[in-house]
Coordinates of C-alpha atoms in Angstrom, one line a residue:
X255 CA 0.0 0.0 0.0
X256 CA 1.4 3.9 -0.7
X257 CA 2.5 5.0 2.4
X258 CA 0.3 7.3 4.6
X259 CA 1.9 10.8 4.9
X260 CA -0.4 14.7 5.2
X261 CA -4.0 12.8 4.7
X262 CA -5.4 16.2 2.8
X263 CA -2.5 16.8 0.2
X264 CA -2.8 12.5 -0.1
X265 CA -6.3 12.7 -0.7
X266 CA -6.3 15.8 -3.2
X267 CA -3.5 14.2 -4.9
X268 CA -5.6 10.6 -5.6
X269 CA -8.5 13.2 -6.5
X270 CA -6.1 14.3 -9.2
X271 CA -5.3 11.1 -10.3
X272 CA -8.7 9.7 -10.0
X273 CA -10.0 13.0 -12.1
X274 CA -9.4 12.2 -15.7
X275 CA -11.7 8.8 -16.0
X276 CA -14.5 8.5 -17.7
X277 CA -16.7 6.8 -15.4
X278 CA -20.2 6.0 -15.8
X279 CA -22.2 2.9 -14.0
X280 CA -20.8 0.4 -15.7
X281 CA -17.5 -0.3 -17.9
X282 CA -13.6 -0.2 -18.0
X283 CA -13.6 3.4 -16.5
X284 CA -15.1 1.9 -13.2
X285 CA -12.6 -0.9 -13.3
X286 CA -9.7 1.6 -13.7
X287 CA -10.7 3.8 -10.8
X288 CA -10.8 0.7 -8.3
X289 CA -7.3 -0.1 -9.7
X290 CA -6.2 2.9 -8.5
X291 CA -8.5 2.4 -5.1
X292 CA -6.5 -0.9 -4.7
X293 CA -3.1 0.6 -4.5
X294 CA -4.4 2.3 -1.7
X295 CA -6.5 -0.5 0.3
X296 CA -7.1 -4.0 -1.2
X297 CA -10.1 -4.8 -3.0
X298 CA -12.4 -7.5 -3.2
X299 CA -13.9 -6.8 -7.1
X300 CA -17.2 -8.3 -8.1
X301 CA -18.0 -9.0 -11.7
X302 CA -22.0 -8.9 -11.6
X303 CA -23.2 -10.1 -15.6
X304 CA -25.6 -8.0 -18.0
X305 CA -28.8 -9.6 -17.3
X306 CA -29.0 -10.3 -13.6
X307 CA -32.0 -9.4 -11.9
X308 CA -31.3 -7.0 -8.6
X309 CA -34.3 -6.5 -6.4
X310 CA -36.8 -4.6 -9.0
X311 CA -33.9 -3.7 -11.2
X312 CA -31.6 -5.8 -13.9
X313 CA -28.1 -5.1 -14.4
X314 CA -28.0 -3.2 -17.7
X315 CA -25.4 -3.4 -20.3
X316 CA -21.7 -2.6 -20.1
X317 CA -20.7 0.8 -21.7
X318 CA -17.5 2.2 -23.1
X319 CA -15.9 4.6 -25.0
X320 CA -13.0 5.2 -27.0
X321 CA -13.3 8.4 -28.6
X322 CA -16.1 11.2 -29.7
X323 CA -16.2 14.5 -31.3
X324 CA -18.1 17.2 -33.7
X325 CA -16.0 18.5 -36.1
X326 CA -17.0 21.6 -38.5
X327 CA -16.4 21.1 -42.4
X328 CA -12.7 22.0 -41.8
X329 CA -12.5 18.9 -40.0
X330 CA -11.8 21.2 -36.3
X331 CA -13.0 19.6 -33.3
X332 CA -15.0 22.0 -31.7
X333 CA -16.2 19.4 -29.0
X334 CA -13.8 16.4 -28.1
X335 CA -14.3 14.0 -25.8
X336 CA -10.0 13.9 -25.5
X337 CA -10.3 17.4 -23.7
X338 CA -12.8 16.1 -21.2
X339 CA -15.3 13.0 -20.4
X340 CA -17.8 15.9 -19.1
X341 CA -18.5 16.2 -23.2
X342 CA -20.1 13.2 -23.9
X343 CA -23.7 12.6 -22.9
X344 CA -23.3 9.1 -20.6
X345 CA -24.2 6.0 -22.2
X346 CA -24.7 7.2 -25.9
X347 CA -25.0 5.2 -28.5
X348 CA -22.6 4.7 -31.5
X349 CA -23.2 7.3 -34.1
X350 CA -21.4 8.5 -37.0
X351 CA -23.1 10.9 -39.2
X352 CA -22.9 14.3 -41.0
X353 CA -25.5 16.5 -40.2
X354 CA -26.7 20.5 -40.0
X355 CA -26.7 22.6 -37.2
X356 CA -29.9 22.8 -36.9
X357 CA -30.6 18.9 -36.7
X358 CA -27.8 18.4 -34.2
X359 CA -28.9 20.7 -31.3
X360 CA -31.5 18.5 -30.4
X361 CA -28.6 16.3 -29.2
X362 CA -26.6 19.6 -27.1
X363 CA -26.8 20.3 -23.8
X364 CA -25.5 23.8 -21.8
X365 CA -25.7 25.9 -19.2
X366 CA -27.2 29.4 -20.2
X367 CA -26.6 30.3 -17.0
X368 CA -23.2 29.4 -16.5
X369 CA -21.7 30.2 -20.2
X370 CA -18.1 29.1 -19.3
X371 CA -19.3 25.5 -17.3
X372 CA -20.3 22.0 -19.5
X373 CA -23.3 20.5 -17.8
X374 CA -22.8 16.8 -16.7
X375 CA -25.9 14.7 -18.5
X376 CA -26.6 11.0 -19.3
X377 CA -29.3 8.4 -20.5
X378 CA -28.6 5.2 -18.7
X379 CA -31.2 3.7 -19.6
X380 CA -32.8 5.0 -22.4
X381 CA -31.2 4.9 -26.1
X382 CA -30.1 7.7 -26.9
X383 CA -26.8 10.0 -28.1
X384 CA -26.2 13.5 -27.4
X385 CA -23.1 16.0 -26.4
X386 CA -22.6 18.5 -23.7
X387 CA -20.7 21.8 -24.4
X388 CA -20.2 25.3 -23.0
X389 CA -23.1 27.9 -24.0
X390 CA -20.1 30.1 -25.3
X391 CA -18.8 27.1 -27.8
X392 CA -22.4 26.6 -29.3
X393 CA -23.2 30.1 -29.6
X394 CA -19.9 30.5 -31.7
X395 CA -20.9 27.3 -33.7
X396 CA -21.8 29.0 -37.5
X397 CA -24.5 27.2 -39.7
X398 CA -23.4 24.5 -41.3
X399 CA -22.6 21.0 -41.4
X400 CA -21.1 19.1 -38.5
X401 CA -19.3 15.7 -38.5
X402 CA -20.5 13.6 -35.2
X403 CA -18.8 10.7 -34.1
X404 CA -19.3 8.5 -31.0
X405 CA -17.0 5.5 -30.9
X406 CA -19.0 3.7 -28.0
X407 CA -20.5 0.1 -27.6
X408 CA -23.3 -0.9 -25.5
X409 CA -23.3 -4.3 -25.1
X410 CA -23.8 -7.5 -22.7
X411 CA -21.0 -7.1 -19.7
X412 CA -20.5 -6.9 -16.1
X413 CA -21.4 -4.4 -13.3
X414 CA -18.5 -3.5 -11.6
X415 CA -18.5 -3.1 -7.5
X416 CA -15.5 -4.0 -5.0
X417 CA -15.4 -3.9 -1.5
X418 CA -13.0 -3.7 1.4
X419 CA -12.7 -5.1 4.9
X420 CA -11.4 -4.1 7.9
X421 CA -11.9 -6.6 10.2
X422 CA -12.9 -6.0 14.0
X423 CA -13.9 -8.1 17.2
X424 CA -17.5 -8.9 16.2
X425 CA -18.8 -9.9 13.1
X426 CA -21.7 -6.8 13.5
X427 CA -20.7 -4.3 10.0
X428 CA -20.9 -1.0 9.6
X429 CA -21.0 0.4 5.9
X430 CA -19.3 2.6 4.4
X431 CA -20.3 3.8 1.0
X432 CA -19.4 6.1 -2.2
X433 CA -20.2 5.9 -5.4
X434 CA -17.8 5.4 -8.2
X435 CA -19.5 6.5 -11.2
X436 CA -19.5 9.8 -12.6
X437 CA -16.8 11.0 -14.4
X438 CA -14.4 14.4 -14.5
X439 CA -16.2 15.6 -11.2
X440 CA -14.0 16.0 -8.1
X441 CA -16.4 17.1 -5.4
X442 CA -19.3 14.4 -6.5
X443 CA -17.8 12.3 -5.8
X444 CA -14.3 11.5 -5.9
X445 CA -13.7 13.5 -2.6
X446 CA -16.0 11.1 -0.8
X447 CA -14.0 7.8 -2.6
X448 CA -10.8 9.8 -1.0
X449 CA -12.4 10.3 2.3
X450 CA -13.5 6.2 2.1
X451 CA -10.0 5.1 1.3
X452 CA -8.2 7.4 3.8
X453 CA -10.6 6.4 6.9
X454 CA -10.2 3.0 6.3
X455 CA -6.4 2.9 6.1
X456 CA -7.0 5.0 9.7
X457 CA -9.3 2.2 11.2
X458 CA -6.9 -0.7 9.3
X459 CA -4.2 1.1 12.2
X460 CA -6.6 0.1 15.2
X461 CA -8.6 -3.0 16.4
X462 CA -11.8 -2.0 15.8
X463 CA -14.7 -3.2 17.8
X464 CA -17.0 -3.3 15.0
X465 CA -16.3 -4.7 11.7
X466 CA -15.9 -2.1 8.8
X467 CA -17.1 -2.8 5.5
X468 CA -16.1 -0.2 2.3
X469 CA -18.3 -0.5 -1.1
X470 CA -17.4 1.5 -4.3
X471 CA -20.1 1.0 -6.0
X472 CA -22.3 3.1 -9.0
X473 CA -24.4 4.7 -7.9
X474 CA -28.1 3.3 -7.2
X475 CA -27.6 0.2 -9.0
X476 CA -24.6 -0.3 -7.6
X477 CA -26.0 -0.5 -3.9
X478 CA -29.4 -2.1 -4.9
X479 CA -26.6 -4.7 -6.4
X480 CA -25.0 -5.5 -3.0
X481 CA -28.4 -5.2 -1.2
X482 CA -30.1 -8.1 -3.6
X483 CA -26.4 -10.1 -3.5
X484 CA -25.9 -9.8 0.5
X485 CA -29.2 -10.4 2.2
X486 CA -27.5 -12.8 4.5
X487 CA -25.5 -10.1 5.7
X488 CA -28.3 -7.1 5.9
X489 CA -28.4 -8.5 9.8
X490 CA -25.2 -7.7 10.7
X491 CA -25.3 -4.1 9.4
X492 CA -25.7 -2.4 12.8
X493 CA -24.7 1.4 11.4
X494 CA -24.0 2.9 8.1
X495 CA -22.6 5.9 6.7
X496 CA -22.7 7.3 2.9
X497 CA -20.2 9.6 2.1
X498 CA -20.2 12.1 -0.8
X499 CA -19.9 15.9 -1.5
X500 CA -16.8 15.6 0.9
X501 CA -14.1 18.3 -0.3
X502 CA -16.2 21.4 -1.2
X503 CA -16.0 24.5 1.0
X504 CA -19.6 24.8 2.2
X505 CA -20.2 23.6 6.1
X506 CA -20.7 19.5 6.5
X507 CA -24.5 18.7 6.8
X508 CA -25.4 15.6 7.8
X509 CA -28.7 13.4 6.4
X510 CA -30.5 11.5 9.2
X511 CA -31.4 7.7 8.5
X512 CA -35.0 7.1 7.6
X513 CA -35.5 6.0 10.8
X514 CA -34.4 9.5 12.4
X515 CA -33.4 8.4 15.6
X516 CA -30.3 5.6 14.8
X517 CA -27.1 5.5 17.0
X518 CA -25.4 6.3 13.6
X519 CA -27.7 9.8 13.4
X520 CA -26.8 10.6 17.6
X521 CA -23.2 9.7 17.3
X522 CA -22.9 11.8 14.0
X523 CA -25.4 15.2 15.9
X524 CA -23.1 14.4 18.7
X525 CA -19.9 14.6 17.4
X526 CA -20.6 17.7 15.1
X527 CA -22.1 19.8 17.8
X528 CA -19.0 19.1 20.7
X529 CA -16.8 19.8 17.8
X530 CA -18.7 23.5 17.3
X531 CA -18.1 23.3 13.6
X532 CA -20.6 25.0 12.0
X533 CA -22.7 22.3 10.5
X534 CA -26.5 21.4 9.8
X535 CA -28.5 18.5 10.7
X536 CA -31.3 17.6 8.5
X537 CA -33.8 15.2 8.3
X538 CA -34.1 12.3 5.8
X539 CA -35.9 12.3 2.3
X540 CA -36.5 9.5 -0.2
X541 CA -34.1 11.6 -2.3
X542 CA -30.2 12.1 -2.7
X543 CA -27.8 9.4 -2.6
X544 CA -27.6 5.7 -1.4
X545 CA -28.6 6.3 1.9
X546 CA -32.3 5.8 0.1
X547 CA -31.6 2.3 -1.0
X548 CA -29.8 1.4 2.7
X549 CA -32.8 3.6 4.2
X550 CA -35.9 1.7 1.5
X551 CA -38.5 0.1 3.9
X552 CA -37.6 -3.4 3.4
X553 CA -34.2 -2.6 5.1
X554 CA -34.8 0.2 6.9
X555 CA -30.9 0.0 7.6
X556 CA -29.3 2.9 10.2
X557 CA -27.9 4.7 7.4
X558 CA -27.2 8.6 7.3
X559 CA -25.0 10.6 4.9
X560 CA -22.4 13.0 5.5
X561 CA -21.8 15.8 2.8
X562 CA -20.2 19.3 2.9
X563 CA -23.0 21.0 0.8
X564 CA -25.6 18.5 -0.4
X565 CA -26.5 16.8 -3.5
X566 CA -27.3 20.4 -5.9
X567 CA -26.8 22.6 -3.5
X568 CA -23.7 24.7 -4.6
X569 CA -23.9 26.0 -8.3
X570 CA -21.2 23.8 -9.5
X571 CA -22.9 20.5 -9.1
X572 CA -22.9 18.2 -12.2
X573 CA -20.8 20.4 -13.8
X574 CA -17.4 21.4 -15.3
X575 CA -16.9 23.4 -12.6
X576 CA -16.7 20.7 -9.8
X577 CA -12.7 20.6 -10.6
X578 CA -9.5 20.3 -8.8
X579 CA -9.6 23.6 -7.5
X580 CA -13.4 23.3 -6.1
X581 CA -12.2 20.9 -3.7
X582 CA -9.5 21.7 -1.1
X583 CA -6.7 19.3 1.1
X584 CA -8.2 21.2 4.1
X585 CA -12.2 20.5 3.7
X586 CA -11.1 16.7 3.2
X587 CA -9.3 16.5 5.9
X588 CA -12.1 17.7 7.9
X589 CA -14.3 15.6 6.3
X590 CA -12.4 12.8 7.4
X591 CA -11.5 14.3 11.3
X592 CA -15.2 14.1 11.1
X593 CA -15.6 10.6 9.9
X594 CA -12.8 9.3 12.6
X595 CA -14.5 11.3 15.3
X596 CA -17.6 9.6 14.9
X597 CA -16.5 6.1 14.2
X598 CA -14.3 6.0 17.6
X599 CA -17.1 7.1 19.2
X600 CA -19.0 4.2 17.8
X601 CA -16.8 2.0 18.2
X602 CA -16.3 2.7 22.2
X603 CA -20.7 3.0 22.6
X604 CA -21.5 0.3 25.2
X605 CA -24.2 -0.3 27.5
X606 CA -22.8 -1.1 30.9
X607 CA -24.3 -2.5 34.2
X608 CA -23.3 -1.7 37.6
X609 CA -22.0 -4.6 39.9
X610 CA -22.7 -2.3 42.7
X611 CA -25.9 -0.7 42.6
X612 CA -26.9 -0.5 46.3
X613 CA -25.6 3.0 47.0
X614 CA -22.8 4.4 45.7
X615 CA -19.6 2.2 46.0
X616 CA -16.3 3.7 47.6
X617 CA -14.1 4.8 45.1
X618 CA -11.2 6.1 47.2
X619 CA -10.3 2.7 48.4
X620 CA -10.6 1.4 45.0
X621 CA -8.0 4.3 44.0
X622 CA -10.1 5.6 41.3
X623 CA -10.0 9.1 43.6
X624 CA -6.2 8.6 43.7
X625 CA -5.7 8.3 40.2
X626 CA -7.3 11.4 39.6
X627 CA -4.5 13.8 41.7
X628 CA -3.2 16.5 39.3
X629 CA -5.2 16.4 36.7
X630 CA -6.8 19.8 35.4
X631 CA -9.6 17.8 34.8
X632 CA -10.2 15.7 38.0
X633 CA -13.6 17.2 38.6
X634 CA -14.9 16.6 35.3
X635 CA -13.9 12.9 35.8
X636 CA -15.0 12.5 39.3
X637 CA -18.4 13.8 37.8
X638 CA -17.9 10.9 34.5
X639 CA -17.5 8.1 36.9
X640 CA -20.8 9.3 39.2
X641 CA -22.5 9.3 36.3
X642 CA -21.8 6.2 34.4
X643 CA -22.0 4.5 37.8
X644 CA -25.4 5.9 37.8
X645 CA -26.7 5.2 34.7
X646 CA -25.0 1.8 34.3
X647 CA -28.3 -0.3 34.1
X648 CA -27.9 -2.4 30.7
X649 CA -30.3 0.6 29.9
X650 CA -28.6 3.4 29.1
X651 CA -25.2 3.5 26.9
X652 CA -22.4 5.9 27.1
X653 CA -23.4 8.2 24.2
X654 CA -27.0 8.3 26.9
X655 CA -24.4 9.4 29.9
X656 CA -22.5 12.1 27.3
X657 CA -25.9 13.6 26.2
X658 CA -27.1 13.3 29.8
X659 CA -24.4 14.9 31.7
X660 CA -22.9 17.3 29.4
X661 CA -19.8 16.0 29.2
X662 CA -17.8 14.8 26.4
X663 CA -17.7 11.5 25.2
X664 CA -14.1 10.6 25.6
X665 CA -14.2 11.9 29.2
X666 CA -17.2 9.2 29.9
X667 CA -15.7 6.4 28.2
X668 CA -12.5 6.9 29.8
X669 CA -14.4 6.6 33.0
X670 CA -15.8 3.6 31.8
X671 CA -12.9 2.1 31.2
X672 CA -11.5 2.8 34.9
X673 CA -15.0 1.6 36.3
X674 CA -14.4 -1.8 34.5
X675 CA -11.0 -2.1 35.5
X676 CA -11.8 -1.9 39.1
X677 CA -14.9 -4.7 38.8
X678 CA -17.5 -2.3 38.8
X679 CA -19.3 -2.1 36.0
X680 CA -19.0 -5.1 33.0
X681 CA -20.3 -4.6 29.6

């Protein structure tokens, strides 16, 4: 594995490297992107064939491109797929014809809005062909007739997913997901694939309690994939956690589960507002990105998502603009504090019960006073013991005694931890 130096300048440089792909939901731009991923963290790819029926959905055909292009009667590029993937309409269909102006606009798309910026489009699932330029180019397009090529196929395949383990002391899983196919677009969401690959080379460092389970999948199909391929597993997913939208320089926001009230959505509202980042919390909708599949009925996994800005809300969403220099080393690395924040308080949540619930036991005489002596923060730990003694009914976990008491998380586990040392309290 490349070796694990500055996490933000290592995750903006595999951003950069990432960054020229074409990517769509299926195809040889996915599988080089988890090449890349698997210099970084091993990979277990999955080949899933053309064909193959996933919950209401089948796994469509495998597309790929080579080359594409209109060229005016001088035989000029004035699009070309070479300069960026963004041109191309995703999952067009072959085509190579000669036609006017005023035929070929019904297959452009722009921006008026944003002149400069090529709008990211596709048809996954319809047939169809069709190129996406900057409102500047077309308007400086003359009458005339164009030559349109679009060296693609679309053709029985595979659907392309991998995954990555980090193993802990229980078989109980928590996901981790991003999704691996859009193309040139660096904030959505080859941030969040940065982010995924960086925090699990951090928990691959520990022994985690829980056991951590990475998918780089396309998006929607790609998690309704695993969901139809893994229900033996869906029982073990106790927490989940999509990740997208990860590098931009708007606030993090993070999407509740469906079910509003998971450990996964406390931990996260937990962690965000003892930090005293600025941050939102917002409720879940049947719209945005995996979480939906995790969070459909029938699962009902605990499942939020963690962005910067969400899904559309900064102008340069699904666009030429979502570049290199849209996302920063510094808002990944947040992202990712964040992300490790969260998971070791996760990973330390227990629910405890006290051995000695008659009264309050005598702590001096177990030296858990003593061990307190010159420490700035004695009193605050005095108070963490009282109150995980307190609370230590098989009831009430530690994230209940943080909330509770006030006090932060690490100071309560660390009481635990002293508690359970001295035969007090057993998990």
């Amino acid at each position: 594995m490349a070796p694990v130096t500055a996490p933000g300048e290592e995750m903006h440089a595999l951003v950069e490297r990432l960054y020229p792909l074409c990517r769509s939901i299926t195809g040889d731009g996915v599988r080089a992107t988890l090449d890349i991923v698997g210099e970084y963290v091993p990979l277990d790819v999955h080949e899933v064939p053309t064909g193959t029926q996933v919950l209401d959905w089948t796994v469509p055909q495998e597309w790929n491109i080579r080359d594409a292009y209109i060229a005016d009667a001088g035989g000029n590029r004035v699009v070309d797929f070479a300069a960026s993937s963004l041109h191309v309409l995703g999952y067009s269909v072959p085509v190579k014809r000669t036609m006017p102006l005023a035929e070929l606009r019904a297959h452009l798309h722009t921006l008026p809005d944003h002149p400069t910026w090529v709008p990211y489009r596709t048809s996954y699932y319809q047939p169809r062909w069709g190129f996406c330029l900057a409102q500047e180019t077309l308007d400086a397009l003359p009458d005339g007739e164009y030559e349109v090529c679009v060296d693609s196929t679309l053709a029985d395949g595979h659907l392309t997913y991998a995954e990555h383990v980090v193993p802990g002391q229980v078989p109980d899983e928590v996901i981790v997901s991003c999704h691996v196919c859009h193309p040139s677009l660096a904030n959505d969401n080859l941030a969040g694939i940065a982010v995924a690959v960086y925090l699990a080379r951090w928990l691959a460092e520990r022994t985690p309690y829980y056991t951590y389970r990475f998918l780089f999948a396309p998006g929607t199909i790609g998690a309704i994939t695993w969901l139809a391929r893994n229900a033996e597993r869906i029982d073990r997913v106790r927490h989940g956690l999509v990740l997208a939208c990860a590098g931009d320089p708007g606030q993090l926001t993070y999407k509740r589960s469906r079910r509003g009230d998971a450990e996964i959505d406390r931990v996260l509202e937990h962690v965000l507002t003892v930090s005293e980042r600025p941050h939102r919390v917002v409720g879940f909708t049947p719209y945005g990105y995996d979480e939906r599949q995790f969070c459909s009925p029938g699962f009902n996994l605990g499942v939020g998502s963690l962005t910067r800005t969400p899904y559309a809300g900064y102008p340069e969403y699904h666009t030429s603009a979502d570049d290199l220099d849209f996302v920063s080393p510094e808002a990944m690395a947040d992202t990712l504090a964040v992300c490790r924040e969260a998971f070791a308080v996760l990973d330390r949540n227990r629910r405890y019960v006290n051995l000695s619930p008659y009264g309050e036991p005598q702590l001096g005489r177990r030296g858990l006073y003593d061990s307190l002596g010159g420490r700035s923060d004695a009193k605050e730990a005095q108070m963490a013991m009282l109150w995980v003694l307190n609370l230590s009914d098989g009831e009430h976990s530690l994230l209940d005694v943080a909330e509770r008491s006030g006090l932060p998380f690490d100071t309560v586990a660390a009481a635990a931890d002293a508690l359970g040392a001295a035969g007090l309290i057993k998990a």
